[in-house]
Structures are given as structure tokens and as C-alpha cells.
PDB file of C-alpha atoms in Angstrom:
ATOM      1  CA  UNK A 262       7.275  21.748  48.440  1.00 80.00           C
ATOM      2  CA  UNK A 263       8.986  23.844  45.553  1.00 86.00           C
ATOM      3  CA  UNK A 264      11.980  23.744  45.974  1.00 89.00           C
ATOM      4  CA  UNK A 265      12.192  19.743  46.311  1.00 88.00           C
ATOM      5  CA  UNK A 266      10.310  20.067  42.921  1.00 88.00           C
ATOM      6  CA  UNK A 267      13.274  21.800  41.384  1.00 91.00           C
ATOM      7  CA  UNK A 268      15.798  19.699  42.696  1.00 91.00           C
ATOM      8  CA  UNK A 269      13.658  16.412  41.430  1.00 92.00           C
ATOM      9  CA  UNK A 270      14.037  18.220  38.283  1.00 92.00           C
ATOM     10  CA  UNK A 271      17.595  19.480  38.507  1.00 94.00           C
ATOM     11  CA  UNK A 272      17.866  15.179  39.035  1.00 93.00           C
ATOM     12  CA  UNK A 273      15.542  14.185  36.059  1.00 91.00           C
ATOM     13  CA  UNK A 274      18.204  16.003  33.914  1.00 94.00           C
ATOM     14  CA  UNK A 275      20.954  14.767  34.897  1.00 94.00           C
ATOM     15  CA  UNK A 276      19.640  11.023  34.446  1.00 92.00           C
ATOM     16  CA  UNK A 277      18.296  12.097  31.141  1.00 91.00           C
ATOM     17  CA  UNK A 278      21.883  13.363  29.989  1.00 94.00           C
ATOM     18  CA  UNK A 279      23.010  10.045  31.475  1.00 93.00           C
ATOM     19  CA  UNK A 280      25.849  11.501  34.730  1.00 94.00           C
ATOM     20  CA  UNK A 281      23.682   8.892  36.562  1.00 94.00           C
ATOM     21  CA  UNK A 282      26.453   9.301  39.826  1.00 95.00           C
ATOM     22  CA  UNK A 283      25.165  13.648  40.039  1.00 95.00           C
ATOM     23  CA  UNK A 284      21.420  12.742  39.038  1.00 94.00           C
ATOM     24  CA  UNK A 285      21.499   9.948  42.195  1.00 94.00           C
ATOM     25  CA  UNK A 286      23.366  12.270  44.338  1.00 95.00           C
ATOM     26  CA  UNK A 287      20.509  14.568  43.769  1.00 94.00           C
ATOM     27  CA  UNK A 288      17.424  12.799  43.687  1.00 94.00           C
ATOM     28  CA  UNK A 289      18.323  10.745  46.831  1.00 93.00           C
ATOM     29  CA  UNK A 290      17.909  12.719  49.538  1.00 94.00           C
ATOM     30  CA  UNK A 291      15.174  13.953  47.819  1.00 93.00           C
ATOM     31  CA  UNK A 292      13.555  10.684  48.790  1.00 91.00           C
ATOM     32  CA  UNK A 293      12.901  11.086  52.615  1.00 90.00           C
ATOM     33  CA  UNK A 294      12.555  15.103  52.026  1.00 91.00           C
ATOM     34  CA  UNK A 295       9.493  13.444  49.648  1.00 92.00           C
ATOM     35  CA  UNK A 296       8.512  12.016  52.360  1.00 89.00           C
ATOM     36  CA  UNK A 297       8.720  14.499  55.703  1.00 89.00           C
ATOM     37  CA  UNK A 298       7.496  17.011  53.606  1.00 90.00           C
ATOM     38  CA  UNK A 299       3.922  14.752  52.565  1.00 90.00           C
ATOM     39  CA  UNK A 300       4.459  14.786  48.573  1.00 90.00           C
ATOM     40  CA  UNK A 301       3.609  11.470  47.557  1.00 92.00           C
ATOM     41  CA  UNK A 302       3.179  12.470  44.248  1.00 92.00           C
ATOM     42  CA  UNK A 303       7.026  13.149  43.959  1.00 92.00           C
ATOM     43  CA  UNK A 304       8.287  10.384  46.454  1.00 93.00           C
ATOM     44  CA  UNK A 305       6.698   8.230  43.112  1.00 94.00           C
ATOM     45  CA  UNK A 306       8.703  10.120  40.987  1.00 94.00           C
ATOM     46  CA  UNK A 307      11.503  10.205  43.293  1.00 94.00           C
ATOM     47  CA  UNK A 308      11.672   6.555  43.432  1.00 95.00           C
ATOM     48  CA  UNK A 309      10.421   5.825  39.986  1.00 95.00           C
ATOM     49  CA  UNK A 310      13.761   7.951  38.856  1.00 95.00           C
ATOM     50  CA  UNK A 311      16.202   5.576  40.461  1.00 95.00           C
ATOM     51  CA  UNK A 312      14.822   2.097  39.437  1.00 96.00           C
ATOM     52  CA  UNK A 313      16.307   3.896  36.148  1.00 95.00           C
ATOM     53  CA  UNK A 314      19.308   4.752  37.561  1.00 95.00           C
ATOM     54  CA  UNK A 315      19.639   1.579  39.159  1.00 95.00           C
ATOM     55  CA  UNK A 316      18.687  -0.181  36.128  1.00 95.00           C
ATOM     56  CA  UNK A 317      21.340   2.178  33.697  1.00 93.00           C
ATOM     57  CA  UNK A 318      23.753   0.586  36.665  1.00 93.00           C
ATOM     58  CA  UNK A 319      22.938  -3.087  35.849  1.00 93.00           C
ATOM     59  CA  UNK A 320      20.952  -3.310  39.357  1.00 94.00           C
ATOM     60  CA  UNK A 321      18.413  -5.534  37.673  1.00 93.00           C
ATOM     61  CA  UNK A 322      16.630  -5.999  41.299  1.00 93.00           C
ATOM     62  CA  UNK A 323      16.604  -2.641  43.228  1.00 95.00           C
ATOM     63  CA  UNK A 324      15.883  -1.346  39.562  1.00 95.00           C
ATOM     64  CA  UNK A 325      12.678  -4.698  40.367  1.00 95.00           C
ATOM     65  CA  UNK A 326      11.878  -3.649  44.022  1.00 95.00           C
ATOM     66  CA  UNK A 327      11.919   0.938  43.478  1.00 95.00           C
ATOM     67  CA  UNK A 328       9.767   0.697  40.338  1.00 95.00           C
ATOM     68  CA  UNK A 329       7.290  -1.799  42.412  1.00 96.00           C
ATOM     69  CA  UNK A 330       6.705   1.117  45.077  1.00 95.00           C
ATOM     70  CA  UNK A 331       6.809   3.923  42.887  1.00 95.00           C
ATOM     71  CA  UNK A 332       3.504   2.137  40.654  1.00 95.00           C
ATOM     72  CA  UNK A 333       2.311   1.298  43.876  1.00 95.00           C
ATOM     73  CA  UNK A 334       2.034   4.390  44.818  1.00 94.00           C
ATOM     74  CA  UNK A 335       1.301   6.072  41.774  1.00 94.00           C
ATOM     75  CA  UNK A 336      -2.053   3.002  42.509  1.00 94.00           C
ATOM     76  CA  UNK A 337      -2.988   4.920  45.339  1.00 94.00           C
ATOM     77  CA  UNK A 338      -2.773   8.060  43.715  1.00 93.00           C
ATOM     78  CA  UNK A 339      -5.416   7.032  40.680  1.00 91.00           C
ATOM     79  CA  UNK A 340      -2.449   7.680  38.171  1.00 92.00           C
ATOM     80  CA  UNK A 341      -2.988   6.526  34.890  1.00 91.00           C
ATOM     81  CA  UNK A 342      -0.143   7.738  33.389  1.00 90.00           C
ATOM     82  CA  UNK A 343       2.546   7.147  35.466  1.00 93.00           C
ATOM     83  CA  UNK A 344       0.827   3.720  36.174  1.00 93.00           C
ATOM     84  CA  UNK A 345       1.117   3.025  32.627  1.00 94.00           C
ATOM     85  CA  UNK A 346       5.217   4.317  33.221  1.00 93.00           C
ATOM     86  CA  UNK A 347       5.453   1.890  36.039  1.00 95.00           C
ATOM     87  CA  UNK A 348       4.765  -1.036  33.764  1.00 95.00           C
ATOM     88  CA  UNK A 349       6.375  -0.376  31.461  1.00 94.00           C
ATOM     89  CA  UNK A 350       9.647   0.416  33.273  1.00 95.00           C
ATOM     90  CA  UNK A 351       8.608  -3.137  34.702  1.00 95.00           C
ATOM     91  CA  UNK A 352       8.441  -4.573  31.572  1.00 94.00           C
ATOM     92  CA  UNK A 353      11.594  -4.091  30.524  1.00 94.00           C
ATOM     93  CA  UNK A 354      13.305  -4.429  33.564  1.00 95.00           C
ATOM     94  CA  UNK A 355      11.557  -8.077  33.910  1.00 95.00           C
ATOM     95  CA  UNK A 356      12.451  -9.143  30.446  1.00 93.00           C
ATOM     96  CA  UNK A 357      15.537  -8.463  31.012  1.00 93.00           C
ATOM     97  CA  UNK A 358      16.005 -10.599  33.957  1.00 94.00           C
ATOM     98  CA  UNK A 359      14.181 -13.717  31.935  1.00 93.00           C
ATOM     99  CA  UNK A 360      11.081 -13.265  33.984  1.00 93.00           C
ATOM    100  CA  UNK A 361       8.961 -14.146  30.709  1.00 92.00           C
ATOM    101  CA  UNK A 362       5.477 -14.286  32.791  1.00 93.00           C
ATOM    102  CA  UNK A 363       6.122 -10.951  34.707  1.00 94.00           C
ATOM    103  CA  UNK A 364       7.121  -8.734  32.039  1.00 93.00           C
ATOM    104  CA  UNK A 365       4.063 -10.353  29.802  1.00 94.00           C
ATOM    105  CA  UNK A 366       1.982  -8.868  32.988  1.00 93.00           C
ATOM    106  CA  UNK A 367       3.090  -5.639  32.893  1.00 94.00           C
ATOM    107  CA  UNK A 368       3.309  -5.002  29.428  1.00 92.00           C
ATOM    108  CA  UNK A 369      -1.311  -6.182  29.047  1.00 92.00           C
ATOM    109  CA  UNK A 370      -1.456  -3.443  32.394  1.00 92.00           C
ATOM    110  CA  UNK A 371       0.273  -1.448  30.049  1.00 91.00           C
ATOM    111  CA  UNK A 372      -1.356  -1.508  26.727  1.00 89.00           C
ATOM    112  CA  UNK A 373      -4.589  -1.674  29.553  1.00 88.00           C
ATOM    113  CA  UNK A 374      -4.003   1.767  30.797  1.00 89.00           C
ATOM    114  CA  UNK A 375      -3.145   2.919  27.290  1.00 86.00           C
ATOM    115  CA  UNK A 376      -6.462   2.326  26.092  1.00 81.00           C
ATOM    116  CA  UNK A 377      -7.642   3.849  29.502  1.00 80.00           C
ATOM    117  CA  UNK A 378      -6.764   7.333  29.268  1.00 81.00           C
ATOM    118  CA  UNK A 379      -7.283   6.462  25.187  1.00 80.00           C
ATOM    119  CA  UNK A 380     -10.600   6.987  26.327  1.00 70.00           C
ATOM    120  CA  UNK A 381     -11.432   3.128  23.931  1.00 59.00           C
ATOM    121  CA  UNK A 382     -10.296   0.338  23.001  1.00 61.00           C
ATOM    122  CA  UNK A 383      -8.131   1.698  20.260  1.00 62.00           C
ATOM    123  CA  UNK A 384      -7.694  -1.862  17.836  1.00 66.00           C
ATOM    124  CA  UNK A 385     -11.388  -2.198  18.211  1.00 69.00           C
ATOM    125  CA  UNK A 386     -11.951   1.881  17.153  1.00 69.00           C
ATOM    126  CA  UNK A 387      -9.469   1.275  14.630  1.00 70.00           C
ATOM    127  CA  UNK A 388     -11.213  -1.653  13.045  1.00 74.00           C
ATOM    128  CA  UNK A 389     -14.305  -0.267  13.428  1.00 76.00           C
ATOM    129  CA  UNK A 390     -13.169   2.785  11.408  1.00 78.00           C
ATOM    130  CA  UNK A 391     -11.159   0.260   8.722  1.00 81.00           C
ATOM    131  CA  UNK A 392     -15.044  -1.544   8.238  1.00 87.00           C
ATOM    132  CA  UNK A 393     -16.237   1.820   7.889  1.00 87.00           C
ATOM    133  CA  UNK A 394     -13.712   2.601   5.158  1.00 86.00           C
ATOM    134  CA  UNK A 395     -14.606  -0.048   3.444  1.00 88.00           C
ATOM    135  CA  UNK A 396     -18.046  -0.258   3.739  1.00 90.00           C
ATOM    136  CA  UNK A 397     -17.903   3.881   2.326  1.00 91.00           C
ATOM    137  CA  UNK A 398     -15.536   2.773  -0.600  1.00 91.00           C
ATOM    138  CA  UNK A 399     -17.744  -0.116  -1.469  1.00 91.00           C
ATOM    139  CA  UNK A 400     -20.735   1.766  -1.776  1.00 91.00           C
ATOM    140  CA  UNK A 401     -18.992   4.396  -4.068  1.00 92.00           C
ATOM    141  CA  UNK A 402     -17.975   2.002  -6.306  1.00 93.00           C
ATOM    142  CA  UNK A 403     -21.811   0.567  -6.419  1.00 94.00           C
ATOM    143  CA  UNK A 404     -22.927   4.416  -7.078  1.00 94.00           C
ATOM    144  CA  UNK A 405     -19.934   4.912 -10.230  1.00 94.00           C
ATOM    145  CA  UNK A 406     -21.222   0.954 -11.701  1.00 94.00           C
ATOM    146  CA  UNK A 407     -25.082   2.361 -10.789  1.00 95.00           C
ATOM    147  CA  UNK A 408     -24.263   5.665 -12.517  1.00 94.00           C
ATOM    148  CA  UNK A 409     -22.112   3.552 -15.425  1.00 94.00           C
ATOM    149  CA  UNK A 410     -25.166   1.725 -15.928  1.00 94.00           C
ATOM    150  CA  UNK A 411     -27.190   4.935 -16.345  1.00 95.00           C
ATOM    151  CA  UNK A 412     -24.989   6.320 -18.677  1.00 95.00           C
ATOM    152  CA  UNK A 413     -24.752   2.496 -21.286  1.00 95.00           C
ATOM    153  CA  UNK A 414     -28.088   2.928 -21.149  1.00 95.00           C
ATOM    154  CA  UNK A 415     -28.766   6.510 -22.045  1.00 94.00           C
ATOM    155  CA  UNK A 416     -26.100   5.880 -25.208  1.00 94.00           C
ATOM    156  CA  UNK A 417     -28.307   2.597 -26.323  1.00 94.00           C
ATOM    157  CA  UNK A 418     -31.466   4.620 -25.938  1.00 94.00           C
ATOM    158  CA  UNK A 419     -29.409   7.426 -28.200  1.00 94.00           C
ATOM    159  CA  UNK A 420     -28.355   4.882 -31.078  1.00 93.00           C
ATOM    160  CA  UNK A 421     -32.346   3.577 -30.618  1.00 93.00           C
ATOM    161  CA  UNK A 422     -33.431   6.781 -31.331  1.00 94.00           C
ATOM    162  CA  UNK A 423     -31.179   7.606 -33.828  1.00 93.00           C
ATOM    163  CA  UNK A 424     -31.688   4.193 -35.442  1.00 93.00           C
ATOM    164  CA  UNK A 425     -34.594   5.172 -36.052  1.00 92.00           C
ATOM    165  CA  UNK A 426     -34.130   8.225 -37.652  1.00 94.00           C
ATOM    166  CA  UNK A 427     -32.653   6.871 -40.243  1.00 94.00           C
ATOM    167  CA  UNK A 428     -34.730   4.363 -41.208  1.00 94.00           C
ATOM    168  CA  UNK A 429     -37.107   6.952 -40.919  1.00 94.00           C
ATOM    169  CA  UNK A 430     -35.107   9.223 -43.367  1.00 94.00           C
ATOM    170  CA  UNK A 431     -34.267   5.741 -45.662  1.00 94.00           C
ATOM    171  CA  UNK A 432     -38.112   4.668 -45.871  1.00 94.00           C
ATOM    172  CA  UNK A 433     -38.603   8.093 -47.425  1.00 94.00           C
ATOM    173  CA  UNK A 434     -35.927   8.496 -48.888  1.00 94.00           C
ATOM    174  CA  UNK A 435     -37.148   5.083 -50.522  1.00 94.00           C
ATOM    175  CA  UNK A 436     -40.687   6.487 -50.962  1.00 94.00           C
ATOM    176  CA  UNK A 437     -39.114   9.485 -52.107  1.00 94.00           C
ATOM    177  CA  UNK A 438     -37.752   7.131 -55.323  1.00 93.00           C
ATOM    178  CA  UNK A 439     -40.666   4.475 -55.820  1.00 93.00           C
ATOM    179  CA  UNK A 440     -42.631   7.810 -56.745  1.00 92.00           C
ATOM    180  CA  UNK A 441     -40.221   8.958 -58.641  1.00 93.00           C
ATOM    181  CA  UNK A 442     -39.868   6.256 -60.310  1.00 92.00           C
ATOM    182  CA  UNK A 443     -43.836   5.808 -60.576  1.00 89.00           C
ATOM    183  CA  UNK A 444     -43.840   8.598 -62.170  1.00 87.00           C
TER     184      UNK A 444
END
């Protein structure tokens, strides 16, 4: 199994480097070997990469068949991460052959699995966070307006107090002048 895994990664690296023929030559014999060893996960991974190779060669029907087989294995293994990847590949393959209904079905399933992997419904969570942010922003705005009102009220009271003092000073001066004038 360790050697199988190492060879798989060699084939995967060749595929990622765009060396399609070498990747296919490396991966195809591994498919039977994985079956013989009972390595169902490795078999599913190899089928998935062979589907990518078939897609790169333009053989979309073979790619769809291999991707469907890998998806079935990932479902049996309960591997939602790889299921989502297989659905993504199938969505692009069905889009390429013009089967929009199947493409849509696989894209919806891919998104459902991603939400499951994240542990929350992302769209609802983002919406809830946005609403929470907006409520906090509005509460902060209300607090600032209340403080502004308190400052305005304090200034009014200060002005009223100062007017009262100046009125008292003016009245005292007036009374003093009236007394001086009367004397």
C-alpha cells in the first residue's frame, strides 16, 4: 500500500505538470493494483485522476464515467471533501457536453457538501453576521447621538447659568448706580 501511494503521488505530480501521457502510464496500472490490495480510497483517487486525464484529452464521456465511479466510491467511504471535488469535476464535464441540468445538480450537491464541511450554512451565517454588524453600528450611532444631545443640553444649561450670572451682575450694577445716583 505504501508503494501504491507513492506511485499514485508520482502520477498525480506528472498530471499537475501537464505530462498527461506519463501520468496515465503511471496511474492506469495502479488502478488494478489498488483493487487487488483492497485499497478502496486509493482506487477512488486513481479513478478521479484518470477522469481528469480523460477530460484533458477531450474524452468527456470516459471522464464522466470515471468521475461517477470515483464519486460512488467516495460516497461509500463517506469522504465529503473528495465527494465535493468529484461533484465539481462532474459539473464542469457536464457543462462541457451541454447537459446543464446534470451540471446544475452536481454544482448544487458540491455547494451542499461544502456547507456541510464548513459546519454551517455559510450564506445564512454571513447574513446573520451582517445583520449583527448593522445592529451594532446603529446602536453605536444612537449612543453617539445621545452623547451629542447630552453635550448640547450641558451647553444650554451652562449658557443659562452664565446668562443668570450676567443678569445678576447687571442688576447689581444697576441697583448700585441707582443708589449712588440717589445719594
